[in-house]
PDB file of C-alpha atoms in Angstrom:
ATOM      1  CA  MET A  55       8.249  16.605 -22.943  1.00  0.00           C
ATOM      2  CA  SER A  56      11.976  16.638 -22.422  1.00  0.00           C
ATOM      3  CA  ALA A  57      14.825  14.191 -22.754  1.00  0.00           C
ATOM      4  CA  ALA A  58      16.875  12.766 -19.908  1.00  0.00           C
ATOM      5  CA  THR A  59      20.039  10.710 -20.030  1.00  0.00           C
ATOM      6  CA  PHE A  60      20.333   7.949 -17.433  1.00  0.00           C
ATOM      7  CA  PRO A  61      23.687   6.313 -16.744  1.00  0.00           C
ATOM      8  CA  ASP A  62      23.303   2.830 -15.286  1.00  0.00           C
ATOM      9  CA  LEU A  63      26.092   1.127 -13.332  1.00  0.00           C
ATOM     10  CA  ALA A  64      26.464  -2.266 -14.950  1.00  0.00           C
ATOM     11  CA  ARG A  65      27.141  -5.642 -13.372  1.00  0.00           C
ATOM     12  CA  ASP A  66      29.692  -4.992 -10.600  1.00  0.00           C
ATOM     13  CA  ARG A  67      31.823  -2.186  -9.200  1.00  0.00           C
ATOM     14  CA  LYS A  68      35.135  -3.531 -10.513  1.00  0.00           C
ATOM     15  CA  SER A  69      34.268  -4.529 -14.037  1.00  0.00           C
ATOM     16  CA  GLY A  70      31.093  -2.504 -14.560  1.00  0.00           C
ATOM     17  CA  ALA A  71      30.753   0.759 -16.432  1.00  0.00           C
ATOM     18  CA  PHE A  72      28.178   3.494 -16.745  1.00  0.00           C
ATOM     19  CA  GLN A  73      25.801   3.220 -19.674  1.00  0.00           C
ATOM     20  CA  GLU A  74      23.896   6.181 -21.038  1.00  0.00           C
ATOM     21  CA  TYR A  75      20.242   5.951 -21.994  1.00  0.00           C
ATOM     22  CA  GLN A  76      18.154   8.736 -23.487  1.00  0.00           C
ATOM     23  CA  THR A  77      14.392   8.724 -23.199  1.00  0.00           C
ATOM     24  CA  GLU A  78      11.430  11.060 -23.176  1.00  0.00           C
ATOM     25  CA  VAL A  79      10.245  12.407 -19.833  1.00  0.00           C
ATOM     26  CA  THR A  80       6.689  13.577 -19.361  1.00  0.00           C
ATOM     27  CA  GLU A  81       5.140  15.768 -16.681  1.00  0.00           C
ATOM     28  CA  GLY A  82       4.824  14.202 -13.235  1.00  0.00           C
ATOM     29  CA  MET A  83       7.320  11.395 -13.780  1.00  0.00           C
ATOM     30  CA  VAL A  84       9.619  10.305 -10.966  1.00  0.00           C
ATOM     31  CA  VAL A  85      13.039   8.730 -11.426  1.00  0.00           C
ATOM     32  CA  LEU A  86      11.637   5.233 -10.909  1.00  0.00           C
ATOM     33  CA  ASP A  87       9.144   5.819 -13.740  1.00  0.00           C
ATOM     34  CA  VAL A  88      11.992   6.678 -16.092  1.00  0.00           C
ATOM     35  CA  ILE A  89      14.061   3.694 -14.967  1.00  0.00           C
ATOM     36  CA  HIS A  90      11.079   1.424 -15.682  1.00  0.00           C
ATOM     37  CA  LYS A  91      10.607   3.067 -19.085  1.00  0.00           C
ATOM     38  CA  ILE A  92      14.244   2.456 -19.988  1.00  0.00           C
ATOM     39  CA  GLN A  93      14.006  -1.099 -18.675  1.00  0.00           C
ATOM     40  CA  ALA A  94      10.939  -1.774 -20.837  1.00  0.00           C
ATOM     41  CA  GLU A  95      12.147  -0.113 -24.028  1.00  0.00           C
ATOM     42  CA  GLN A  96      15.953  -0.251 -24.106  1.00  0.00           C
ATOM     43  CA  ALA A  97      17.488  -2.421 -21.380  1.00  0.00           C
ATOM     44  CA  ASN A  98      15.246  -5.381 -20.582  1.00  0.00           C
ATOM     45  CA  ASP A  99      17.894  -7.006 -18.380  1.00  0.00           C
ATOM     46  CA  MET A 100      18.479  -3.951 -16.175  1.00  0.00           C
ATOM     47  CA  ALA A 101      18.227  -4.963 -12.512  1.00  0.00           C
ATOM     48  CA  VAL A 102      16.309  -2.611 -10.216  1.00  0.00           C
ATOM     49  CA  ARG A 103      14.570  -3.228  -6.889  1.00  0.00           C
ATOM     50  CA  TRP A 104      11.307  -1.556  -5.875  1.00  0.00           C
ATOM     51  CA  ASN A 105       8.141  -2.422  -3.984  1.00  0.00           C
ATOM     52  CA  CYS A 106       5.584   0.091  -2.712  1.00  0.00           C
ATOM     53  CA  LYS A 107       6.307   3.124  -4.930  1.00  0.00           C
ATOM     54  CA  ALA A 108       4.882   5.211  -2.104  1.00  0.00           C
ATOM     55  CA  GLY A 109       8.017   6.331  -0.278  1.00  0.00           C
ATOM     56  CA  LYS A 110       7.535   3.906   2.628  1.00  0.00           C
ATOM     57  CA  CYS A 111       9.547   0.725   2.079  1.00  0.00           C
ATOM     58  CA  GLY A 112      12.934   2.125   1.027  1.00  0.00           C
ATOM     59  CA  SER A 113      13.416  -0.633  -1.573  1.00  0.00           C
ATOM     60  CA  CYS A 114      14.126   1.785  -4.428  1.00  0.00           C
ATOM     61  CA  SER A 115      16.868   3.664  -2.588  1.00  0.00           C
ATOM     62  CA  ALA A 116      19.671   4.772  -4.898  1.00  0.00           C
ATOM     63  CA  GLU A 117      22.191   7.554  -5.314  1.00  0.00           C
ATOM     64  CA  ILE A 118      20.834  10.200  -7.655  1.00  0.00           C
ATOM     65  CA  ASN A 119      23.368  12.795  -8.742  1.00  0.00           C
ATOM     66  CA  GLY A 120      25.545  11.731  -5.825  1.00  0.00           C
ATOM     67  CA  MET A 121      22.862  11.897  -3.101  1.00  0.00           C
ATOM     68  CA  PRO A 122      20.917   8.978  -1.604  1.00  0.00           C
ATOM     69  CA  LYS A 123      17.249   9.330  -2.464  1.00  0.00           C
ATOM     70  CA  LEU A 124      14.127   7.278  -3.021  1.00  0.00           C
ATOM     71  CA  MET A 125      13.665   6.900  -6.774  1.00  0.00           C
ATOM     72  CA  CYS A 126       9.882   6.753  -6.330  1.00  0.00           C
ATOM     73  CA  MET A 127       9.813  10.112  -4.539  1.00  0.00           C
ATOM     74  CA  THR A 128      12.307  12.054  -6.668  1.00  0.00           C
ATOM     75  CA  ARG A 129      10.460  13.959  -9.371  1.00  0.00           C
ATOM     76  CA  MET A 130      12.251  14.607 -12.627  1.00  0.00           C
ATOM     77  CA  ASN A 131      11.317  18.278 -12.597  1.00  0.00           C
ATOM     78  CA  THR A 132      13.391  18.737  -9.435  1.00  0.00           C
ATOM     79  CA  LEU A 133      16.591  17.631 -11.199  1.00  0.00           C
ATOM     80  CA  PRO A 134      18.737  19.736 -13.555  1.00  0.00           C
ATOM     81  CA  ALA A 135      17.425  19.330 -17.097  1.00  0.00           C
ATOM     82  CA  ASP A 136      20.592  20.533 -18.820  1.00  0.00           C
ATOM     83  CA  LYS A 137      22.812  17.574 -17.893  1.00  0.00           C
ATOM     84  CA  PRO A 138      22.542  13.793 -17.476  1.00  0.00           C
ATOM     85  CA  VAL A 139      20.919  12.386 -14.362  1.00  0.00           C
ATOM     86  CA  ARG A 140      23.349   9.983 -12.737  1.00  0.00           C
ATOM     87  CA  VAL A 141      21.679   7.013 -11.034  1.00  0.00           C
ATOM     88  CA  GLU A 142      23.823   4.477  -9.172  1.00  0.00           C
ATOM     89  CA  PRO A 143      23.392   1.892  -6.393  1.00  0.00           C
ATOM     90  CA  MET A 144      23.973   2.634  -2.728  1.00  0.00           C
ATOM     91  CA  LYS A 145      27.675   2.424  -1.944  1.00  0.00           C
ATOM     92  CA  THR A 146      27.381   1.126   1.618  1.00  0.00           C
ATOM     93  CA  PHE A 147      26.285  -2.342   0.494  1.00  0.00           C
ATOM     94  CA  PRO A 148      27.822  -4.929  -1.863  1.00  0.00           C
ATOM     95  CA  LEU A 149      26.617  -4.618  -5.433  1.00  0.00           C
ATOM     96  CA  ILE A 150      24.686  -7.539  -6.890  1.00  0.00           C
ATOM     97  CA  ARG A 151      23.941  -6.077 -10.301  1.00  0.00           C
ATOM     98  CA  ASP A 152      23.110  -2.688 -11.801  1.00  0.00           C
ATOM     99  CA  LEU A 153      20.998  -0.806  -9.192  1.00  0.00           C
ATOM    100  CA  VAL A 154      20.479  -3.775  -6.851  1.00  0.00           C
ATOM    101  CA  THR A 155      22.625  -4.172  -3.746  1.00  0.00           C
ATOM    102  CA  ASP A 156      22.872  -6.932  -1.148  1.00  0.00           C
ATOM    103  CA  VAL A 157      21.097  -5.574   1.927  1.00  0.00           C
ATOM    104  CA  SER A 158      20.981  -8.866   3.851  1.00  0.00           C
ATOM    105  CA  TRP A 159      23.208  -7.230   6.486  1.00  0.00           C
ATOM    106  CA  ASN A 160      20.105  -5.346   7.665  1.00  0.00           C
ATOM    107  CA  TYR A 161      18.271  -8.536   8.544  1.00  0.00           C
ATOM    108  CA  GLU A 162      21.232  -9.984  10.414  1.00  0.00           C
ATOM    109  CA  VAL A 163      21.713  -6.798  12.441  1.00  0.00           C
ATOM    110  CA  LYS A 164      18.060  -6.617  13.423  1.00  0.00           C
ATOM    111  CA  LYS A 165      18.297 -10.119  14.911  1.00  0.00           C
ATOM    112  CA  THR A 166      20.925  -8.854  17.363  1.00  0.00           C
ATOM    113  CA  ILE A 167      18.637  -6.186  18.868  1.00  0.00           C
ATOM    114  CA  ARG A 168      16.605  -7.379  21.847  1.00  0.00           C
ATOM    115  CA  SER A 169      12.940  -7.393  20.902  1.00  0.00           C
ATOM    116  CA  LEU A 170       9.967  -6.472  23.078  1.00  0.00           C
ATOM    117  CA  LYS A 171       9.464  -8.583  26.172  1.00  0.00           C
ATOM    118  CA  PRO A 172       6.583  -7.193  28.259  1.00  0.00           C
ATOM    119  CA  ARG A 173       6.255  -7.735  31.981  1.00  0.00           C
ATOM    120  CA  LYS A 174       3.746 -10.332  33.050  1.00  0.00           C
ATOM    121  CA  ALA A 175       2.799  -9.178  36.542  1.00  0.00           C
ATOM    122  CA  GLY A 176       0.500  -6.167  36.639  1.00  0.00           C
ATOM    123  CA  CYS A 177       0.290  -5.883  32.895  1.00  0.00           C
ATOM    124  CA  ALA A 178      -3.124  -5.233  31.396  1.00  0.00           C
ATOM    125  CA  GLY A 179      -2.815  -4.883  27.675  1.00  0.00           C
ATOM    126  CA  TRP A 180      -0.727  -1.780  26.986  1.00  0.00           C
ATOM    127  CA  LYS A 181      -1.146  -0.436  30.529  1.00  0.00           C
ATOM    128  CA  LEU A 182       1.284  -1.187  33.320  1.00  0.00           C
ATOM    129  CA  ALA A 183       0.976   0.412  36.712  1.00  0.00           C
ATOM    130  CA  ASP A 184       4.515  -0.384  37.907  1.00  0.00           C
ATOM    131  CA  ALA A 185       6.310   0.261  34.613  1.00  0.00           C
ATOM    132  CA  ALA A 186      10.001   0.880  35.069  1.00  0.00           C
ATOM    133  CA  GLY A 187      11.876   3.582  33.223  1.00  0.00           C
ATOM    134  CA  GLY A 188      10.630   6.859  31.823  1.00  0.00           C
ATOM    135  CA  MET A 189       9.318   7.589  28.386  1.00  0.00           C
ATOM    136  CA  TRP A 190      12.180   9.915  27.554  1.00  0.00           C
ATOM    137  CA  ILE A 191      10.965  10.748  24.058  1.00  0.00           C
ATOM    138  CA  GLY A 192       7.733  10.250  22.142  1.00  0.00           C
ATOM    139  CA  ARG A 193       7.896   7.253  19.839  1.00  0.00           C
ATOM    140  CA  ARG A 194       5.948   8.971  17.079  1.00  0.00           C
ATOM    141  CA  SER A 195       8.796  11.408  16.553  1.00  0.00           C
ATOM    142  CA  PHE A 196      10.679   8.603  14.805  1.00  0.00           C
ATOM    143  CA  GLY A 197       8.134   8.402  12.009  1.00  0.00           C
ATOM    144  CA  ASN A 198       8.597   5.578   9.520  1.00  0.00           C
ATOM    145  CA  VAL A 199      11.808   3.786  10.473  1.00  0.00           C
ATOM    146  CA  LEU A 200      11.920   2.006   7.097  1.00  0.00           C
ATOM    147  CA  SER A 201      12.561   5.294   5.354  1.00  0.00           C
ATOM    148  CA  VAL A 202      15.719   5.722   7.405  1.00  0.00           C
ATOM    149  CA  SER A 203      17.275   2.792   5.548  1.00  0.00           C
ATOM    150  CA  PHE A 204      19.406   4.839   3.209  1.00  0.00           C
ATOM    151  CA  ALA A 205      20.634   7.020   6.061  1.00  0.00           C
ATOM    152  CA  LYS A 206      23.211   4.225   6.352  1.00  0.00           C
ATOM    153  CA  ASP A 207      24.464   5.091   2.885  1.00  0.00           C
ATOM    154  CA  VAL A 208      25.872   8.421   4.100  1.00  0.00           C
ATOM    155  CA  CYS A 209      27.086   7.152   7.481  1.00  0.00           C
ATOM    156  CA  HIS A 210      30.863   7.466   7.280  1.00  0.00           C
ATOM    157  CA  VAL A 211      31.372   4.626   9.790  1.00  0.00           C
ATOM    158  CA  LEU A 212      29.774   2.256   7.266  1.00  0.00           C
ATOM    159  CA  ARG A 213      30.404   4.002   3.932  1.00  0.00           C
ATOM    160  CA  ASP A 214      34.059   4.979   4.423  1.00  0.00           C
ATOM    161  CA  HIS A 215      35.332   2.724   7.198  1.00  0.00           C
ATOM    162  CA  HIS A 216      33.230  -0.393   6.423  1.00  0.00           C
ATOM    163  CA  MET A 217      32.704  -1.220  10.103  1.00  0.00           C
ATOM    164  CA  HIS A 218      29.568  -3.263   9.460  1.00  0.00           C
ATOM    165  CA  SER A 219      30.571  -5.895  12.009  1.00  0.00           C
ATOM    166  CA  GLU A 220      31.046  -3.318  14.793  1.00  0.00           C
ATOM    167  CA  PHE A 221      28.348  -0.696  14.198  1.00  0.00           C
ATOM    168  CA  ILE A 222      24.619  -1.192  13.640  1.00  0.00           C
ATOM    169  CA  GLY A 223      24.145   2.147  11.880  1.00  0.00           C
ATOM    170  CA  PRO A 224      21.569   4.944  12.208  1.00  0.00           C
ATOM    171  CA  ARG A 225      18.536   2.958  11.103  1.00  0.00           C
ATOM    172  CA  PHE A 226      18.885   0.406  13.879  1.00  0.00           C
ATOM    173  CA  LEU A 227      19.854   2.982  16.466  1.00  0.00           C
ATOM    174  CA  VAL A 228      16.497   4.585  15.687  1.00  0.00           C
ATOM    175  CA  TYR A 229      14.853   1.174  16.041  1.00  0.00           C
ATOM    176  CA  ALA A 230      16.547   0.615  19.401  1.00  0.00           C
ATOM    177  CA  ALA A 231      15.506   4.089  20.550  1.00  0.00           C
ATOM    178  CA  ALA A 232      11.893   3.396  19.584  1.00  0.00           C
ATOM    179  CA  LEU A 233      11.919   0.203  21.654  1.00  0.00           C
ATOM    180  CA  GLU A 234      13.474   2.027  24.597  1.00  0.00           C
ATOM    181  CA  CYS A 235      10.525   4.448  24.569  1.00  0.00           C
ATOM    182  CA  ILE A 236       8.028   1.795  25.598  1.00  0.00           C
ATOM    183  CA  ARG A 237       7.323   1.846  29.320  1.00  0.00           C
ATOM    184  CA  TRP A 238       6.526  -1.821  29.767  1.00  0.00           C
ATOM    185  CA  ILE A 239       9.773  -3.256  28.372  1.00  0.00           C
ATOM    186  CA  THR A 240      11.958  -5.486  30.507  1.00  0.00           C
ATOM    187  CA  GLU A 241      14.929  -6.000  28.184  1.00  0.00           C
ATOM    188  CA  ASP A 242      17.998  -3.859  28.851  1.00  0.00           C
ATOM    189  CA  ARG A 243      19.650  -2.805  25.575  1.00  0.00           C
ATOM    190  CA  LEU A 244      22.145  -0.302  26.965  1.00  0.00           C
ATOM    191  CA  LYS A 245      24.960  -2.803  27.510  1.00  0.00           C
ATOM    192  CA  ASP A 246      24.442  -4.159  23.986  1.00  0.00           C
ATOM    193  CA  LEU A 247      24.565  -0.639  22.572  1.00  0.00           C
ATOM    194  CA  LYS A 248      27.879  -0.065  24.324  1.00  0.00           C
ATOM    195  CA  ASP A 249      29.572  -3.432  23.792  1.00  0.00           C
ATOM    196  CA  GLU A 250      28.023  -4.952  20.688  1.00  0.00           C
ATOM    197  CA  HIS A 251      26.340  -2.249  18.640  1.00  0.00           C
ATOM    198  CA  GLY A 252      29.102   0.356  18.645  1.00  0.00           C
ATOM    199  CA  ILE A 253      27.089   3.427  19.570  1.00  0.00           C
ATOM    200  CA  GLY A 254      30.335   5.143  20.581  1.00  0.00           C
ATOM    201  CA  LEU A 255      31.518   5.048  16.950  1.00  0.00           C
ATOM    202  CA  CYS A 256      28.941   7.649  15.926  1.00  0.00           C
ATOM    203  CA  ASN A 257      30.494  11.104  16.221  1.00  0.00           C
ATOM    204  CA  ILE A 258      27.228  12.961  15.561  1.00  0.00           C
ATOM    205  CA  THR A 259      27.923  14.490  12.144  1.00  0.00           C
ATOM    206  CA  LYS A 260      24.141  14.484  11.511  1.00  0.00           C
ATOM    207  CA  CYS A 261      24.643  13.323   7.920  1.00  0.00           C
ATOM    208  CA  CYS A 262      21.916  10.691   8.409  1.00  0.00           C
ATOM    209  CA  THR A 263      19.458  13.332   9.599  1.00  0.00           C
ATOM    210  CA  LYS A 264      20.137  15.516   6.561  1.00  0.00           C
ATOM    211  CA  VAL A 265      19.128  12.833   4.041  1.00  0.00           C
ATOM    212  CA  CYS A 266      16.056  11.463   5.852  1.00  0.00           C
ATOM    213  CA  PRO A 267      13.019  11.791   3.512  1.00  0.00           C
ATOM    214  CA  GLU A 268      10.602  12.027   6.448  1.00  0.00           C
ATOM    215  CA  HIS A 269      12.672  14.654   8.257  1.00  0.00           C
ATOM    216  CA  ILE A 270      13.175  12.429  11.287  1.00  0.00           C
ATOM    217  CA  THR A 271      15.650  14.060  13.654  1.00  0.00           C
ATOM    218  CA  ILE A 272      17.661  10.850  13.887  1.00  0.00           C
ATOM    219  CA  THR A 273      20.667  12.309  15.674  1.00  0.00           C
ATOM    220  CA  ASP A 274      18.957  14.575  18.191  1.00  0.00           C
ATOM    221  CA  ASN A 275      15.951  12.380  19.004  1.00  0.00           C
ATOM    222  CA  ALA A 276      17.473   8.909  18.865  1.00  0.00           C
ATOM    223  CA  ILE A 277      21.255   8.667  18.826  1.00  0.00           C
ATOM    224  CA  ILE A 278      22.144  11.418  21.303  1.00  0.00           C
ATOM    225  CA  PRO A 279      19.557  10.308  23.927  1.00  0.00           C
ATOM    226  CA  LEU A 280      20.833   6.732  23.607  1.00  0.00           C
ATOM    227  CA  LYS A 281      24.411   7.938  24.045  1.00  0.00           C
ATOM    228  CA  GLU A 282      23.374   9.884  27.144  1.00  0.00           C
ATOM    229  CA  ARG A 283      21.673   6.836  28.644  1.00  0.00           C
ATOM    230  CA  VAL A 284      24.766   4.701  28.011  1.00  0.00           C
ATOM    231  CA  VAL A 285      26.991   7.348  29.620  1.00  0.00           C
ATOM    232  CA  ASP A 286      24.664   7.659  32.620  1.00  0.00           C
ATOM    233  CA  GLU A 287      24.626   3.898  33.067  1.00  0.00           C
ATOM    234  CA  PHE A 288      28.290   3.029  32.624  1.00  0.00           C
ATOM    235  CA  PHE A 289      30.499   6.108  32.743  1.00  0.00           C
ATOM    236  CA  ARG A 290      29.176   8.420  35.450  1.00  0.00           C
ATOM    237  CA  SER A 291      30.295   8.245  39.049  1.00  0.00           C
ATOM    238  CA  ALA A 292      29.058  10.657  41.749  1.00  0.00           C
ATOM    239  CA  GLY A 293      27.633  12.918  39.068  1.00  0.00           C
ATOM    240  CA  ARG A 294      30.873  13.182  37.078  1.00  0.00           C
ATOM    241  CA  VAL A 295      31.954  11.503  33.853  1.00  0.00           C
ATOM    242  CA  VAL A 296      34.877   9.178  34.526  1.00  0.00           C
TER     243      VAL A 296
END
């Protein structure tokens, strides 16, 4: 058994302060276990969001020692034992209280992305003989899109420049790419990606790929192919970029 000190960002970013808690850590514990232990024994009013505790929903995303991680998947024995573990809320979203942020922006953005609209003529279930468009990348390569949620936390367009109204972020670019993979779609999302979703704002730093817990190659397999399709559609003339 060893001790760990957990700072907790209190109340709001302007008036809040970090609070240190010291508790016993046993073998196999993850950060979320320790947060729950502190909540139960020392800080009953600590606000923390979680759901599946299986690394799938992304609800317990937080910054741990300065890096966005899933608290339920970050084992204590992987963190330095000789100094406090710093746990704070994601910086890309407005803080509600303690470790809970307002992520309602995600739901509003998803509404702006054209959903699936299959063809009627010639369609038999998932098969379509006259399907338009190629399957330019396998959909399975995107893995669990929910786990890409905190990729937005390191996206400089959102984190540093706060362009939430102009850029949908890496998670929803992955979602759009997954929809574009399906052969029997009829909706055209390329114009939206160019005009409404700000795909041109991504300058391919690959920071979102580096923090993905499921090792989804977000940049190479989703964002870059989408950029190429937008360029092919709107900016190429006679084989040359104009």
